[in-house]
mmCIF file with all atom_site columns, C-alpha atoms and ligand atoms in Angstrom:
data_model
loop_
_atom_site.group_PDB
_atom_site.id
_atom_site.type_symbol
_atom_site.label_atom_id
_atom_site.label_alt_id
_atom_site.label_comp_id
_atom_site.label_asym_id
_atom_site.label_entity_id
_atom_site.label_seq_id
_atom_site.pdbx_PDB_ins_code
_atom_site.Cartn_x
_atom_site.Cartn_y
_atom_site.Cartn_z
_atom_site.occupancy
_atom_site.B_iso_or_equiv
_atom_site.pdbx_formal_charge
_atom_site.auth_seq_id
_atom_site.auth_comp_id
_atom_site.auth_asym_id
_atom_site.auth_atom_id
_atom_site.pdbx_PDB_model_num
ATOM   1   C CA . MET G 1 1   ? -36.041 -1.147  12.684  1.00 77.00 ? 1   MET G CA 1
ATOM   2   C CA . SER G 1 2   ? -35.853 -3.441  9.695   1.00 96.00 ? 2   SER G CA 1
ATOM   3   C CA . ILE G 1 3   ? -32.408 -4.553  8.588   1.00 98.00 ? 3   ILE G CA 1
ATOM   4   C CA . GLY G 1 4   ? -31.688 -6.495  5.390   1.00 98.00 ? 4   GLY G CA 1
ATOM   5   C CA . VAL G 1 5   ? -28.674 -8.819  5.548   1.00 98.00 ? 5   VAL G CA 1
ATOM   6   C CA . PHE G 1 6   ? -27.246 -10.662 2.575   1.00 98.00 ? 6   PHE G CA 1
ATOM   7   C CA . ASP G 1 7   ? -24.498 -13.076 1.590   1.00 98.00 ? 7   ASP G CA 1
ATOM   8   C CA . SER G 1 8   ? -23.839 -15.492 -1.261  1.00 97.00 ? 8   SER G CA 1
ATOM   9   C CA . GLY G 1 9   ? -25.017 -18.331 0.968   1.00 96.00 ? 9   GLY G CA 1
ATOM   10  C CA . VAL G 1 10  ? -24.890 -19.600 4.554   1.00 95.00 ? 10  VAL G CA 1
ATOM   11  C CA . GLY G 1 11  ? -21.838 -17.501 5.537   1.00 95.00 ? 11  GLY G CA 1
ATOM   12  C CA . GLY G 1 12  ? -23.806 -14.392 6.402   1.00 97.00 ? 12  GLY G CA 1
ATOM   13  C CA . LEU G 1 13  ? -25.751 -16.356 8.973   1.00 97.00 ? 13  LEU G CA 1
ATOM   14  C CA . THR G 1 14  ? -22.713 -15.871 11.218  1.00 94.00 ? 14  THR G CA 1
ATOM   15  C CA . VAL G 1 15  ? -23.268 -12.098 10.920  1.00 97.00 ? 15  VAL G CA 1
ATOM   16  C CA . LEU G 1 16  ? -27.016 -12.509 11.372  1.00 98.00 ? 16  LEU G CA 1
ATOM   17  C CA . ALA G 1 17  ? -26.449 -14.386 14.625  1.00 97.00 ? 17  ALA G CA 1
ATOM   18  C CA . ALA G 1 18  ? -24.188 -11.573 15.942  1.00 96.00 ? 18  ALA G CA 1
ATOM   19  C CA . LEU G 1 19  ? -26.772 -8.947  14.897  1.00 97.00 ? 19  LEU G CA 1
ATOM   20  C CA . ARG G 1 20  ? -29.546 -10.875 16.646  1.00 97.00 ? 20  ARG G CA 1
ATOM   21  C CA . GLN G 1 21  ? -27.542 -10.892 19.830  1.00 97.00 ? 21  GLN G CA 1
ATOM   22  C CA . ALA G 1 22  ? -26.581 -7.198  19.599  1.00 97.00 ? 22  ALA G CA 1
ATOM   23  C CA . LEU G 1 23  ? -30.027 -5.958  18.464  1.00 96.00 ? 23  LEU G CA 1
ATOM   24  C CA . PRO G 1 24  ? -32.659 -8.373  19.847  1.00 96.00 ? 24  PRO G CA 1
ATOM   25  C CA . GLN G 1 25  ? -35.528 -6.000  18.937  1.00 95.00 ? 25  GLN G CA 1
ATOM   26  C CA . ALA G 1 26  ? -34.463 -5.516  15.271  1.00 96.00 ? 26  ALA G CA 1
ATOM   27  C CA . ASP G 1 27  ? -36.548 -6.965  12.461  1.00 97.00 ? 27  ASP G CA 1
ATOM   28  C CA . LEU G 1 28  ? -33.954 -8.879  10.457  1.00 98.00 ? 28  LEU G CA 1
ATOM   29  C CA . LEU G 1 29  ? -34.477 -10.157 6.925   1.00 98.00 ? 29  LEU G CA 1
ATOM   30  C CA . TYR G 1 30  ? -31.807 -12.495 5.519   1.00 98.00 ? 30  TYR G CA 1
ATOM   31  C CA . LEU G 1 31  ? -31.093 -13.304 1.892   1.00 98.00 ? 31  LEU G CA 1
ATOM   32  C CA . GLY G 1 32  ? -28.616 -16.063 1.037   1.00 98.00 ? 32  GLY G CA 1
ATOM   33  C CA . ASP G 1 33  ? -28.049 -16.073 -2.736  1.00 98.00 ? 33  ASP G CA 1
ATOM   34  C CA . THR G 1 34  ? -27.535 -19.857 -2.744  1.00 96.00 ? 34  THR G CA 1
ATOM   35  C CA . ALA G 1 35  ? -28.543 -20.062 -6.452  1.00 96.00 ? 35  ALA G CA 1
ATOM   36  C CA . ARG G 1 36  ? -25.373 -18.203 -7.393  1.00 97.00 ? 36  ARG G CA 1
ATOM   37  C CA . VAL G 1 37  ? -22.869 -19.094 -4.671  1.00 96.00 ? 37  VAL G CA 1
ATOM   38  C CA . PRO G 1 38  ? -19.880 -18.813 -4.696  1.00 97.00 ? 38  PRO G CA 1
ATOM   39  C CA . TYR G 1 39  ? -19.184 -15.134 -5.290  1.00 98.00 ? 39  TYR G CA 1
ATOM   40  C CA . GLY G 1 40  ? -15.455 -15.458 -4.493  1.00 97.00 ? 40  GLY G CA 1
ATOM   41  C CA . THR G 1 41  ? -14.483 -16.919 -7.813  1.00 97.00 ? 41  THR G CA 1
ATOM   42  C CA . ARG G 1 42  ? -16.421 -14.463 -9.999  1.00 98.00 ? 42  ARG G CA 1
ATOM   43  C CA . SER G 1 43  ? -15.421 -11.209 -11.688 1.00 98.00 ? 43  SER G CA 1
ATOM   44  C CA . ALA G 1 44  ? -15.660 -7.828  -9.980  1.00 98.00 ? 44  ALA G CA 1
ATOM   45  C CA . GLN G 1 45  ? -18.487 -6.804  -12.307 1.00 98.00 ? 45  GLN G CA 1
ATOM   46  C CA . THR G 1 46  ? -20.437 -9.948  -11.642 1.00 98.00 ? 46  THR G CA 1
ATOM   47  C CA . VAL G 1 47  ? -20.152 -9.670  -7.871  1.00 98.00 ? 47  VAL G CA 1
ATOM   48  C CA . ALA G 1 48  ? -21.155 -5.986  -8.004  1.00 98.00 ? 48  ALA G CA 1
ATOM   49  C CA . ALA G 1 49  ? -24.180 -6.911  -10.112 1.00 98.00 ? 49  ALA G CA 1
ATOM   50  C CA . TYR G 1 50  ? -25.176 -9.778  -7.729  1.00 98.00 ? 50  TYR G CA 1
ATOM   51  C CA . ALA G 1 51  ? -24.736 -7.553  -4.685  1.00 98.00 ? 51  ALA G CA 1
ATOM   52  C CA . SER G 1 52  ? -26.980 -4.923  -6.326  1.00 98.00 ? 52  SER G CA 1
ATOM   53  C CA . ASP G 1 53  ? -29.644 -7.548  -7.039  1.00 98.00 ? 53  ASP G CA 1
ATOM   54  C CA . CYS G 1 54  ? -29.565 -8.658  -3.395  1.00 98.00 ? 54  CYS G CA 1
ATOM   55  C CA . ALA G 1 55  ? -29.785 -5.080  -2.118  1.00 98.00 ? 55  ALA G CA 1
ATOM   56  C CA . ARG G 1 56  ? -32.720 -4.327  -4.497  1.00 98.00 ? 56  ARG G CA 1
ATOM   57  C CA . TRP G 1 57  ? -34.563 -7.373  -3.256  1.00 98.00 ? 57  TRP G CA 1
ATOM   58  C CA . LEU G 1 58  ? -34.118 -6.325  0.373   1.00 98.00 ? 58  LEU G CA 1
ATOM   59  C CA . LEU G 1 59  ? -34.911 -2.630  -0.243  1.00 98.00 ? 59  LEU G CA 1
ATOM   60  C CA . ALA G 1 60  ? -38.102 -3.642  -2.109  1.00 98.00 ? 60  ALA G CA 1
ATOM   61  C CA . ARG G 1 61  ? -39.182 -5.424  1.065   1.00 97.00 ? 61  ARG G CA 1
ATOM   62  C CA . GLY G 1 62  ? -38.874 -2.249  3.136   1.00 97.00 ? 62  GLY G CA 1
ATOM   63  C CA . CYS G 1 63  ? -35.451 -2.731  4.745   1.00 98.00 ? 63  CYS G CA 1
ATOM   64  C CA . GLU G 1 64  ? -34.215 0.550   6.232   1.00 98.00 ? 64  GLU G CA 1
ATOM   65  C CA . GLN G 1 65  ? -30.593 -0.545  6.511   1.00 98.00 ? 65  GLN G CA 1
ATOM   66  C CA . ILE G 1 66  ? -28.480 -3.006  4.608   1.00 98.00 ? 66  ILE G CA 1
ATOM   67  C CA . VAL G 1 67  ? -25.727 -5.223  6.002   1.00 98.00 ? 67  VAL G CA 1
ATOM   68  C CA . ILE G 1 68  ? -23.438 -6.710  3.331   1.00 98.00 ? 68  ILE G CA 1
ATOM   69  C CA . ALA G 1 69  ? -22.579 -9.859  5.294   1.00 98.00 ? 69  ALA G CA 1
ATOM   70  C CA . CYS G 1 70  ? -20.089 -10.987 2.646   1.00 98.00 ? 70  CYS G CA 1
ATOM   71  C CA . ASN G 1 71  ? -16.515 -9.843  2.307   1.00 98.00 ? 71  ASN G CA 1
ATOM   72  C CA . THR G 1 72  ? -16.418 -10.406 -1.470  1.00 98.00 ? 72  THR G CA 1
ATOM   73  C CA . ALA G 1 73  ? -19.589 -8.352  -1.965  1.00 98.00 ? 73  ALA G CA 1
ATOM   74  C CA . SER G 1 74  ? -18.267 -5.721  0.447   1.00 98.00 ? 74  SER G CA 1
ATOM   75  C CA . ALA G 1 75  ? -15.069 -5.480  -1.619  1.00 98.00 ? 75  ALA G CA 1
ATOM   76  C CA . TYR G 1 76  ? -16.809 -5.101  -5.001  1.00 98.00 ? 76  TYR G CA 1
ATOM   77  C CA . GLY G 1 77  ? -20.415 -4.138  -4.280  1.00 98.00 ? 77  GLY G CA 1
ATOM   78  C CA . ALA G 1 78  ? -20.418 -1.579  -1.478  1.00 98.00 ? 78  ALA G CA 1
ATOM   79  C CA . GLU G 1 79  ? -20.534 1.443   -3.804  1.00 98.00 ? 79  GLU G CA 1
ATOM   80  C CA . PRO G 1 80  ? -23.385 0.255   -6.066  1.00 98.00 ? 80  PRO G CA 1
ATOM   81  C CA . VAL G 1 81  ? -25.309 -0.897  -3.019  1.00 98.00 ? 81  VAL G CA 1
ATOM   82  C CA . ARG G 1 82  ? -24.839 2.548   -1.348  1.00 98.00 ? 82  ARG G CA 1
ATOM   83  C CA . GLN G 1 83  ? -26.215 4.155   -4.501  1.00 98.00 ? 83  GLN G CA 1
ATOM   84  C CA . LEU G 1 84  ? -29.253 1.933   -4.505  1.00 98.00 ? 84  LEU G CA 1
ATOM   85  C CA . ALA G 1 85  ? -29.838 2.512   -0.816  1.00 98.00 ? 85  ALA G CA 1
ATOM   86  C CA . GLN G 1 86  ? -30.251 6.281   -1.420  1.00 98.00 ? 86  GLN G CA 1
ATOM   87  C CA . GLY G 1 87  ? -28.991 7.468   1.951   1.00 98.00 ? 87  GLY G CA 1
ATOM   88  C CA . ARG G 1 88  ? -30.169 4.476   3.986   1.00 98.00 ? 88  ARG G CA 1
ATOM   89  C CA . PRO G 1 89  ? -27.238 3.151   6.048   1.00 98.00 ? 89  PRO G CA 1
ATOM   90  C CA . VAL G 1 90  ? -25.136 0.392   4.377   1.00 98.00 ? 90  VAL G CA 1
ATOM   91  C CA . HIS G 1 91  ? -22.679 -1.585  6.490   1.00 98.00 ? 91  HIS G CA 1
ATOM   92  C CA . GLU G 1 92  ? -19.947 -3.746  5.070   1.00 98.00 ? 92  GLU G CA 1
ATOM   93  C CA . VAL G 1 93  ? -17.628 -6.265  6.710   1.00 98.00 ? 93  VAL G CA 1
ATOM   94  C CA . VAL G 1 94  ? -14.095 -5.609  5.340   1.00 98.00 ? 94  VAL G CA 1
ATOM   95  C CA . GLY G 1 95  ? -13.696 -2.335  7.247   1.00 96.00 ? 95  GLY G CA 1
ATOM   96  C CA . ALA G 1 96  ? -15.184 -4.042  10.275  1.00 95.00 ? 96  ALA G CA 1
ATOM   97  C CA . GLY G 1 97  ? -12.617 -6.899  10.095  1.00 96.00 ? 97  GLY G CA 1
ATOM   98  C CA . ALA G 1 98  ? -9.673  -4.475  9.836   1.00 97.00 ? 98  ALA G CA 1
ATOM   99  C CA . ALA G 1 99  ? -11.026 -2.430  12.759  1.00 96.00 ? 99  ALA G CA 1
ATOM   100 C CA . ALA G 1 100 ? -11.342 -5.589  14.874  1.00 95.00 ? 100 ALA G CA 1
ATOM   101 C CA . ALA G 1 101 ? -7.725  -6.495  14.140  1.00 96.00 ? 101 ALA G CA 1
ATOM   102 C CA . GLN G 1 102 ? -6.721  -2.998  15.175  1.00 96.00 ? 102 GLN G CA 1
ATOM   103 C CA . ARG G 1 103 ? -8.694  -3.189  18.454  1.00 96.00 ? 103 ARG G CA 1
ATOM   104 C CA . GLN G 1 104 ? -7.137  -6.558  19.227  1.00 94.00 ? 104 GLN G CA 1
ATOM   105 C CA . GLY G 1 105 ? -3.594  -5.155  19.060  1.00 93.00 ? 105 GLY G CA 1
ATOM   106 C CA . GLY G 1 106 ? -0.504  -7.316  18.494  1.00 95.00 ? 106 GLY G CA 1
ATOM   107 C CA . GLN G 1 107 ? 3.244   -7.473  18.144  1.00 95.00 ? 107 GLN G CA 1
ATOM   108 C CA . SER G 1 108 ? 3.688   -9.032  14.745  1.00 97.00 ? 108 SER G CA 1
ATOM   109 C CA . GLY G 1 109 ? 1.877   -9.475  11.453  1.00 97.00 ? 109 GLY G CA 1
ATOM   110 C CA . ILE G 1 110 ? -1.729  -10.100 10.332  1.00 98.00 ? 110 ILE G CA 1
ATOM   111 C CA . ALA G 1 111 ? -2.721  -13.018 8.147   1.00 97.00 ? 111 ALA G CA 1
ATOM   112 C CA . VAL G 1 112 ? -5.984  -12.769 6.191   1.00 98.00 ? 112 VAL G CA 1
ATOM   113 C CA . LEU G 1 113 ? -7.812  -15.808 4.831   1.00 98.00 ? 113 LEU G CA 1
ATOM   114 C CA . ALA G 1 114 ? -10.375 -14.807 2.223   1.00 98.00 ? 114 ALA G CA 1
ATOM   115 C CA . THR G 1 115 ? -11.856 -15.701 -1.157  1.00 98.00 ? 115 THR G CA 1
ATOM   116 C CA . ARG G 1 116 ? -9.839  -15.213 -4.315  1.00 98.00 ? 116 ARG G CA 1
ATOM   117 C CA . GLY G 1 117 ? -12.081 -12.230 -5.160  1.00 98.00 ? 117 GLY G CA 1
ATOM   118 C CA . THR G 1 118 ? -11.538 -10.524 -1.844  1.00 98.00 ? 118 THR G CA 1
ATOM   119 C CA . VAL G 1 119 ? -7.785  -11.006 -1.950  1.00 98.00 ? 119 VAL G CA 1
ATOM   120 C CA . GLY G 1 120 ? -7.646  -9.842  -5.596  1.00 98.00 ? 120 GLY G CA 1
ATOM   121 C CA . SER G 1 121 ? -9.633  -6.692  -4.751  1.00 98.00 ? 121 SER G CA 1
ATOM   122 C CA . GLY G 1 122 ? -6.929  -5.479  -2.340  1.00 98.00 ? 122 GLY G CA 1
ATOM   123 C CA . ALA G 1 123 ? -9.694  -4.342  0.017   1.00 98.00 ? 123 ALA G CA 1
ATOM   124 C CA . TYR G 1 124 ? -8.038  -5.782  3.127   1.00 98.00 ? 124 TYR G CA 1
ATOM   125 C CA . ALA G 1 125 ? -4.615  -4.514  2.106   1.00 97.00 ? 125 ALA G CA 1
ATOM   126 C CA . VAL G 1 126 ? -6.015  -0.985  1.796   1.00 97.00 ? 126 VAL G CA 1
ATOM   127 C CA . ALA G 1 127 ? -8.111  -1.142  5.004   1.00 98.00 ? 127 ALA G CA 1
ATOM   128 C CA . LEU G 1 128 ? -5.239  -2.628  7.062   1.00 98.00 ? 128 LEU G CA 1
ATOM   129 C CA . ALA G 1 129 ? -2.682  -0.195  5.665   1.00 97.00 ? 129 ALA G CA 1
ATOM   130 C CA . GLU G 1 130 ? -4.903  2.621   6.773   1.00 96.00 ? 130 GLU G CA 1
ATOM   131 C CA . ALA G 1 131 ? -5.641  1.177   10.229  1.00 96.00 ? 131 ALA G CA 1
ATOM   132 C CA . LEU G 1 132 ? -2.216  -0.308  10.930  1.00 97.00 ? 132 LEU G CA 1
ATOM   133 C CA . PRO G 1 133 ? 0.338   1.150   8.515   1.00 95.00 ? 133 PRO G CA 1
ATOM   134 C CA . GLN G 1 134 ? 3.403   -0.487  10.157  1.00 95.00 ? 134 GLN G CA 1
ATOM   135 C CA . THR G 1 135 ? 1.964   -4.028  10.361  1.00 97.00 ? 135 THR G CA 1
ATOM   136 C CA . PRO G 1 136 ? 3.013   -6.674  7.864   1.00 98.00 ? 136 PRO G CA 1
ATOM   137 C CA . VAL G 1 137 ? 0.025   -8.306  6.188   1.00 98.00 ? 137 VAL G CA 1
ATOM   138 C CA . ARG G 1 138 ? -0.136  -11.536 4.231   1.00 98.00 ? 138 ARG G CA 1
ATOM   139 C CA . GLU G 1 139 ? -3.356  -12.625 2.465   1.00 98.00 ? 139 GLU G CA 1
ATOM   140 C CA . VAL G 1 140 ? -4.183  -16.203 1.416   1.00 98.00 ? 140 VAL G CA 1
ATOM   141 C CA . ALA G 1 141 ? -6.883  -16.989 -1.137  1.00 98.00 ? 141 ALA G CA 1
ATOM   142 C CA . CYS G 1 142 ? -8.789  -20.124 -0.089  1.00 98.00 ? 142 CYS G CA 1
ATOM   143 C CA . PRO G 1 143 ? -11.123 -20.899 -2.994  1.00 97.00 ? 143 PRO G CA 1
ATOM   144 C CA . LEU G 1 144 ? -12.006 -24.476 -1.920  1.00 97.00 ? 144 LEU G CA 1
ATOM   145 C CA . LEU G 1 145 ? -13.379 -23.622 1.524   1.00 97.00 ? 145 LEU G CA 1
ATOM   146 C CA . VAL G 1 146 ? -16.692 -21.966 0.606   1.00 96.00 ? 146 VAL G CA 1
ATOM   147 C CA . PRO G 1 147 ? -17.908 -24.827 -1.683  1.00 96.00 ? 147 PRO G CA 1
ATOM   148 C CA . MET G 1 148 ? -17.058 -27.385 1.065   1.00 97.00 ? 148 MET G CA 1
ATOM   149 C CA . ILE G 1 149 ? -18.825 -25.282 3.724   1.00 96.00 ? 149 ILE G CA 1
ATOM   150 C CA . GLU G 1 150 ? -21.920 -24.917 1.512   1.00 95.00 ? 150 GLU G CA 1
ATOM   151 C CA . GLU G 1 151 ? -21.852 -28.749 1.197   1.00 95.00 ? 151 GLU G CA 1
ATOM   152 C CA . GLY G 1 152 ? -21.695 -29.091 5.016   1.00 95.00 ? 152 GLY G CA 1
ATOM   153 C CA . TRP G 1 153 ? -18.294 -30.764 4.892   1.00 96.00 ? 153 TRP G CA 1
ATOM   154 C CA . TYR G 1 154 ? -17.192 -29.122 8.180   1.00 93.00 ? 154 TYR G CA 1
ATOM   155 C CA . ASP G 1 155 ? -15.525 -32.281 9.529   1.00 90.00 ? 155 ASP G CA 1
ATOM   156 C CA . HIS G 1 156 ? -14.585 -33.902 6.264   1.00 94.00 ? 156 HIS G CA 1
ATOM   157 C CA . PRO G 1 157 ? -10.926 -34.971 5.871   1.00 95.00 ? 157 PRO G CA 1
ATOM   158 C CA . ALA G 1 158 ? -10.832 -32.886 2.660   1.00 96.00 ? 158 ALA G CA 1
ATOM   159 C CA . MET G 1 159 ? -11.599 -29.826 4.756   1.00 96.00 ? 159 MET G CA 1
ATOM   160 C CA . ASP G 1 160 ? -8.641  -30.426 7.047   1.00 94.00 ? 160 ASP G CA 1
ATOM   161 C CA . ALA G 1 161 ? -6.371  -31.081 4.061   1.00 96.00 ? 161 ALA G CA 1
ATOM   162 C CA . ALA G 1 162 ? -7.443  -27.817 2.397   1.00 97.00 ? 162 ALA G CA 1
ATOM   163 C CA . ILE G 1 163 ? -7.016  -25.813 5.637   1.00 97.00 ? 163 ILE G CA 1
ATOM   164 C CA . SER G 1 164 ? -3.565  -27.307 6.239   1.00 97.00 ? 164 SER G CA 1
ATOM   165 C CA . THR G 1 165 ? -2.511  -26.495 2.643   1.00 97.00 ? 165 THR G CA 1
ATOM   166 C CA . TYR G 1 166 ? -3.729  -22.906 2.836   1.00 98.00 ? 166 TYR G CA 1
ATOM   167 C CA . LEU G 1 167 ? -2.301  -22.213 6.272   1.00 97.00 ? 167 LEU G CA 1
ATOM   168 C CA . GLY G 1 168 ? 0.943   -23.904 5.164   1.00 96.00 ? 168 GLY G CA 1
ATOM   169 C CA . THR G 1 169 ? 1.550   -21.064 2.751   1.00 97.00 ? 169 THR G CA 1
ATOM   170 C CA . LEU G 1 170 ? 1.959   -18.783 5.767   1.00 96.00 ? 170 LEU G CA 1
ATOM   171 C CA . SER G 1 171 ? 4.969   -20.742 6.996   1.00 94.00 ? 171 SER G CA 1
ATOM   172 C CA . GLY G 1 172 ? 7.837   -18.356 7.700   1.00 96.00 ? 172 GLY G CA 1
ATOM   173 C CA . PHE G 1 173 ? 5.449   -15.388 8.088   1.00 97.00 ? 173 PHE G CA 1
ATOM   174 C CA . ASP G 1 174 ? 5.385   -14.090 11.651  1.00 97.00 ? 174 ASP G CA 1
ATOM   175 C CA . TYR G 1 175 ? 1.743   -13.321 12.581  1.00 96.00 ? 175 TYR G CA 1
ATOM   176 C CA . ASP G 1 176 ? -0.276  -13.132 15.768  1.00 95.00 ? 176 ASP G CA 1
ATOM   177 C CA . ARG G 1 177 ? -3.728  -12.215 14.286  1.00 96.00 ? 177 ARG G CA 1
ATOM   178 C CA . LEU G 1 178 ? -5.664  -14.207 11.723  1.00 96.00 ? 178 LEU G CA 1
ATOM   179 C CA . ILE G 1 179 ? -8.569  -12.428 10.085  1.00 97.00 ? 179 ILE G CA 1
ATOM   180 C CA . LEU G 1 180 ? -11.339 -14.740 8.777   1.00 97.00 ? 180 LEU G CA 1
ATOM   181 C CA . GLY G 1 181 ? -11.938 -12.546 5.773   1.00 98.00 ? 181 GLY G CA 1
ATOM   182 C CA . CYS G 1 182 ? -14.939 -14.528 4.583   1.00 98.00 ? 182 CYS G CA 1
ATOM   183 C CA . THR G 1 183 ? -18.170 -14.811 6.568   1.00 97.00 ? 183 THR G CA 1
ATOM   184 C CA . HIS G 1 184 ? -18.339 -18.537 5.794   1.00 97.00 ? 184 HIS G CA 1
ATOM   185 C CA . TYR G 1 185 ? -15.094 -19.233 7.695   1.00 97.00 ? 185 TYR G CA 1
ATOM   186 C CA . PRO G 1 186 ? -16.364 -18.782 11.304  1.00 96.00 ? 186 PRO G CA 1
ATOM   187 C CA . LEU G 1 187 ? -18.401 -21.942 10.597  1.00 96.00 ? 187 LEU G CA 1
ATOM   188 C CA . ILE G 1 188 ? -15.125 -23.878 10.486  1.00 97.00 ? 188 ILE G CA 1
ATOM   189 C CA . LYS G 1 189 ? -13.402 -21.908 13.223  1.00 95.00 ? 189 LYS G CA 1
ATOM   190 C CA . ALA G 1 190 ? -12.813 -25.010 15.351  1.00 94.00 ? 190 ALA G CA 1
ATOM   191 C CA . ARG G 1 191 ? -11.099 -26.764 12.438  1.00 94.00 ? 191 ARG G CA 1
ATOM   192 C CA . LEU G 1 192 ? -8.979  -23.697 11.703  1.00 95.00 ? 192 LEU G CA 1
ATOM   193 C CA . GLN G 1 193 ? -7.989  -23.385 15.359  1.00 92.00 ? 193 GLN G CA 1
ATOM   194 C CA . ALA G 1 194 ? -7.045  -27.065 15.449  1.00 91.00 ? 194 ALA G CA 1
ATOM   195 C CA . VAL G 1 195 ? -4.702  -26.643 12.489  1.00 88.00 ? 195 VAL G CA 1
ATOM   196 C CA . VAL G 1 196 ? -3.250  -23.305 13.668  1.00 84.00 ? 196 VAL G CA 1
ATOM   197 C CA . GLY G 1 197 ? -2.594  -24.810 17.104  1.00 77.00 ? 197 GLY G CA 1
ATOM   198 C CA . SER G 1 198 ? -0.998  -27.969 15.796  1.00 62.00 ? 198 SER G CA 1
HETATM 199 N N1 . DGL E 2 .   ? -19.198 -15.354 2.526   1.00 77.72 ? 1   DGL E N1 1
HETATM 200 C C1 . DGL E 2 .   ? -18.674 -14.605 1.465   1.00 77.72 ? 1   DGL E C1 1
HETATM 201 C C2 . DGL E 2 .   ? -17.483 -13.763 1.799   1.00 77.72 ? 1   DGL E C2 1
HETATM 202 O O1 . DGL E 2 .   ? -17.410 -13.335 2.945   1.00 77.72 ? 1   DGL E O1 1
HETATM 203 C C3 . DGL E 2 .   ? -18.708 -15.161 0.057   1.00 77.72 ? 1   DGL E C3 1
HETATM 204 C C4 . DGL E 2 .   ? -18.035 -16.383 -0.225  1.00 77.72 ? 1   DGL E C4 1
HETATM 205 C C5 . DGL E 2 .   ? -18.259 -16.879 -1.643  1.00 77.72 ? 1   DGL E C5 1
HETATM 206 O O2 . DGL E 2 .   ? -19.443 -16.876 -2.048  1.00 77.72 ? 1   DGL E O2 1
HETATM 207 O O3 . DGL E 2 .   ? -17.314 -17.224 -2.321  1.00 77.72 ? 1   DGL E O3 1
HETATM 208 O O4 . DGL E 2 .   ? -16.652 -13.466 0.978   1.00 77.72 ? 1   DGL E O4 1
#
């Protein structure tokens, strides 16, 4: 089975690693569109066009399934990618994130950290309202995180300052689940946990 996986950059490697573990026999082809990263600050039309380009590239190389390993591209590009795939399975990550929060269960709200594009799309708001209609949701756009992650600034003081500022906007909101609504963010999970726990 040949599966094409794409993201704007290194973020989708977190999804690729999970796929490799779950499907050790699968033939995985990864495309990181590092020439055009970040997607999260671009218009809906641009992201949809970039996602279509990535899918075309993977389909032309014989991929039988596509994984959109990018929340922003999932929010804006899932439909055009499905059309291009012509019936081949297309998997996206926003629905998967909402389903994981539902499985986890909880007593209070859900906070979502994501790109400006993903937050602006309302994709998580819709998916979470469907999965967990009674649960309060607060989304935070974190536009500085992806560029710093692409630069490898995982342990840079600027990273901690940005994380503290973004998480600070959640003060007063009662939540017990935090969705990393961008596939780049698991790469700084330790830093996020340090700030959430402090
Ligand atoms: N990793 C991506 C996401 O999940 C894209 C981030 C970006 O390029 O801004 O949204």
